[in-house]
Short mmCIF file of C-alpha atoms in Angstrom, two decimals:
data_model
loop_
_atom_site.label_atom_id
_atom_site.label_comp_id
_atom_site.label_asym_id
_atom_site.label_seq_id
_atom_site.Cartn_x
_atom_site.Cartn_y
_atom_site.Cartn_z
CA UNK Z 1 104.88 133.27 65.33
CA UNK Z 2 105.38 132.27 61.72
CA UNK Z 3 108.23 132.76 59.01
CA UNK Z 4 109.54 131.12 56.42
CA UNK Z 5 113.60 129.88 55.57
CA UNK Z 6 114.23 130.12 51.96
CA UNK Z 7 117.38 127.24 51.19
CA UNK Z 8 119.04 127.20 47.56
CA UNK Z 9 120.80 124.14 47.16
CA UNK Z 10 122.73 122.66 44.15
CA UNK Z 11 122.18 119.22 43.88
CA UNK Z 12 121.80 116.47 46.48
CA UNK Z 13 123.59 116.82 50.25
CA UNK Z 14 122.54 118.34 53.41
CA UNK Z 15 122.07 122.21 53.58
CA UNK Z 16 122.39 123.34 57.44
CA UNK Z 17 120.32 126.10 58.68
CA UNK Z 18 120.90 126.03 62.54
CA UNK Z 19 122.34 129.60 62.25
CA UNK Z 20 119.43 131.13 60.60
CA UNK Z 21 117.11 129.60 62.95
CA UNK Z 22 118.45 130.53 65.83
CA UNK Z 23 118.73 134.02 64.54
CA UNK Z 24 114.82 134.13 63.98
CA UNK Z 25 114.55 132.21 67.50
CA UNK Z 26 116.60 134.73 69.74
CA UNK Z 27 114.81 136.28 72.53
CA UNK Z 28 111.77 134.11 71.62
CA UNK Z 29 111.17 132.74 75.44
CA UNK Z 30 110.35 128.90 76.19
CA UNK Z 31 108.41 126.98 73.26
CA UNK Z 32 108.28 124.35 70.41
CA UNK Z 33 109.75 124.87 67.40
CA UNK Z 34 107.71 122.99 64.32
CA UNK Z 35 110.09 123.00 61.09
CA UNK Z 36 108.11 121.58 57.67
CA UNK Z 37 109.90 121.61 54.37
CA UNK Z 38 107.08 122.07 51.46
CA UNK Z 39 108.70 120.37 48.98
CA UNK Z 40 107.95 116.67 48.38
CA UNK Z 41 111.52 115.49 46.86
CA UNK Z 42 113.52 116.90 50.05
CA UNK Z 43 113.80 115.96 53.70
CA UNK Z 44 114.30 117.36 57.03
CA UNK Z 45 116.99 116.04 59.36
CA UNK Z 46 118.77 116.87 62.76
CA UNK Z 47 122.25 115.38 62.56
CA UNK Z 48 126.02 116.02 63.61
CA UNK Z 49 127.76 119.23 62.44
CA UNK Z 50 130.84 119.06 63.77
CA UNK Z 51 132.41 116.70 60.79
CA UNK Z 52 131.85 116.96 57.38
CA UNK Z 53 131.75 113.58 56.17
CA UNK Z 54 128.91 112.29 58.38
CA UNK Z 55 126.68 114.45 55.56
CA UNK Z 56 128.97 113.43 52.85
CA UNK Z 57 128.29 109.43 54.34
CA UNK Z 58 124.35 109.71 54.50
CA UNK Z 59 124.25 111.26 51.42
CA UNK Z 60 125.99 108.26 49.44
CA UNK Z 61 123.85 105.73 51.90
CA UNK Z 62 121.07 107.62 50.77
CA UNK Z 63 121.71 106.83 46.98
CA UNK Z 64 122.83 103.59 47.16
CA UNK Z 65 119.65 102.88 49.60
CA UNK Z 66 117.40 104.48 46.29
CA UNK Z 67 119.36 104.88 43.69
CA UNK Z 68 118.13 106.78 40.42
CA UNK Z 69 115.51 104.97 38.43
CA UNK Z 70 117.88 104.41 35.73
CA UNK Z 71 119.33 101.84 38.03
CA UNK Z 72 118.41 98.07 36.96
CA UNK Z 73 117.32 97.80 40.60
CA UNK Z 74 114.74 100.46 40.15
CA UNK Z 75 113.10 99.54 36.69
CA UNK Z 76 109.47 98.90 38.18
CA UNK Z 77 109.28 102.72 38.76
CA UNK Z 78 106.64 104.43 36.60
CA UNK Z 79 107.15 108.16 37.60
CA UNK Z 80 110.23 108.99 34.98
CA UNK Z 81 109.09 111.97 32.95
CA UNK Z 82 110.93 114.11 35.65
CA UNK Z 83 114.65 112.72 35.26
CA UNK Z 84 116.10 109.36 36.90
CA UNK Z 85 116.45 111.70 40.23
CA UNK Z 86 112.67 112.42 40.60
CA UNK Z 87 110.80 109.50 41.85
CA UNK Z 88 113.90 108.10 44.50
CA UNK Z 89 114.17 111.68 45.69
CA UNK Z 90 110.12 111.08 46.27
CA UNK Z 91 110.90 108.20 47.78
CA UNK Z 92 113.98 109.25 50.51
CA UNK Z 93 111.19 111.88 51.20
CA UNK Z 94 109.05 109.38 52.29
CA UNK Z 95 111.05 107.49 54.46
CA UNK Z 96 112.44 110.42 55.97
CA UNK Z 97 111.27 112.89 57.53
CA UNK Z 98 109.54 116.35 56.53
CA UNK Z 99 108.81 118.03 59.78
CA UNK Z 100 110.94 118.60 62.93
CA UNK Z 101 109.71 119.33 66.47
CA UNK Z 102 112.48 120.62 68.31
CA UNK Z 103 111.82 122.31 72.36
CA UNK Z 104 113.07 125.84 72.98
CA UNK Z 105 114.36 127.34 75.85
CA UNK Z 106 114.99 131.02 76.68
CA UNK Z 107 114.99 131.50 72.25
CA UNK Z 108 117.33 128.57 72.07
CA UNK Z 109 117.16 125.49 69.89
CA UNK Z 110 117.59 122.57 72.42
CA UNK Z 111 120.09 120.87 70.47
CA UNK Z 112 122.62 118.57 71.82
CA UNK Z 113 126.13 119.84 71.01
CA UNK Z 114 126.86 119.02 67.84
CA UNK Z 115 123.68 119.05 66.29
CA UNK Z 116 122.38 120.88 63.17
CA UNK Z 117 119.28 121.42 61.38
CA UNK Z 118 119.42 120.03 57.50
CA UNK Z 119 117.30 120.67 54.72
CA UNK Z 120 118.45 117.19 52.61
CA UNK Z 121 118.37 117.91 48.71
CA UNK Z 122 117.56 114.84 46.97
CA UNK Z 123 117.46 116.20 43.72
CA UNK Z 124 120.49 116.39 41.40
CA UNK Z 125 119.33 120.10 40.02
CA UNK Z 126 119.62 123.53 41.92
CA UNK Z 127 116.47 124.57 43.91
CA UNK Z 128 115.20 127.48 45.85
CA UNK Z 129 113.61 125.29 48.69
CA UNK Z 130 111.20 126.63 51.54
CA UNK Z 131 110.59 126.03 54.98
CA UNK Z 132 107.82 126.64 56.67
CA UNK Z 133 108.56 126.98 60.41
CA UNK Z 134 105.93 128.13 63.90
CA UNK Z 135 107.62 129.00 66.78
CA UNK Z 136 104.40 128.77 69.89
#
């Protein structure tokens, strides 16, 4: 089974999409979920839900990790053209992670209790991101 989550986002923090997931998931039976943003300046993440500022906290460790290329710390970078924001959000996307394997049981995410799925935006414009998920 195949679908695809459509996320807009409006600048850089972490979108959840547990809900919507689930949704598609329900009545589903016993499987493995593959998630795989196709976007190569975002990330995929599983992390706490329950408080806001652990997504508020990774997002500034995020930036000050890569900061925009405008940053002394960052003048070596040759990839400009598409704003300070492009090239570090290329990077974060390649030191995190893109796809997510998560087991399902009975058309339920096994997520630990407070755990959500995240689409991370690590671009400072509003996108319409996608992604791409198999349920088998």
């Amino acid at each position: 089974m195949l679908t695809e989550f459509s996320i807009s986002t409006r600048g850089p923090c972490l979108y959840e999409f547990t809900r919507e997931v689930k949704r598609w998931l329900a009545g589903r039976g016993d499987g493995l979920l593959t998630l795989m943003v196709r976007h190569t300046s975002c990330s995929l993440l599983i992390q706490e839900n329950a408080d806001p500022e652990v997504q508020t906290d990774l997002t500034a460790f995020f930036d000050r990790l890569v900061p925009s290329s405008d940053h002394p710390s960052m003048s070596y970078l040759r990839h400009t053209y598409e704003g300070p924001d492009d090239m570090p959000a290329h990077i974060k996307a390649a030191i995190m992670q893109v796809s997510l394997s998560i087991p399902v049981q009975a058309g339920v995410p096994m997520l630990g209790t407070w755990q959500g799925i995240y689409l991370v935006e690590h671009r400072r414009a509003p996108h319409h991101r996608k992604v791409a998920a198999h349920f088998g």
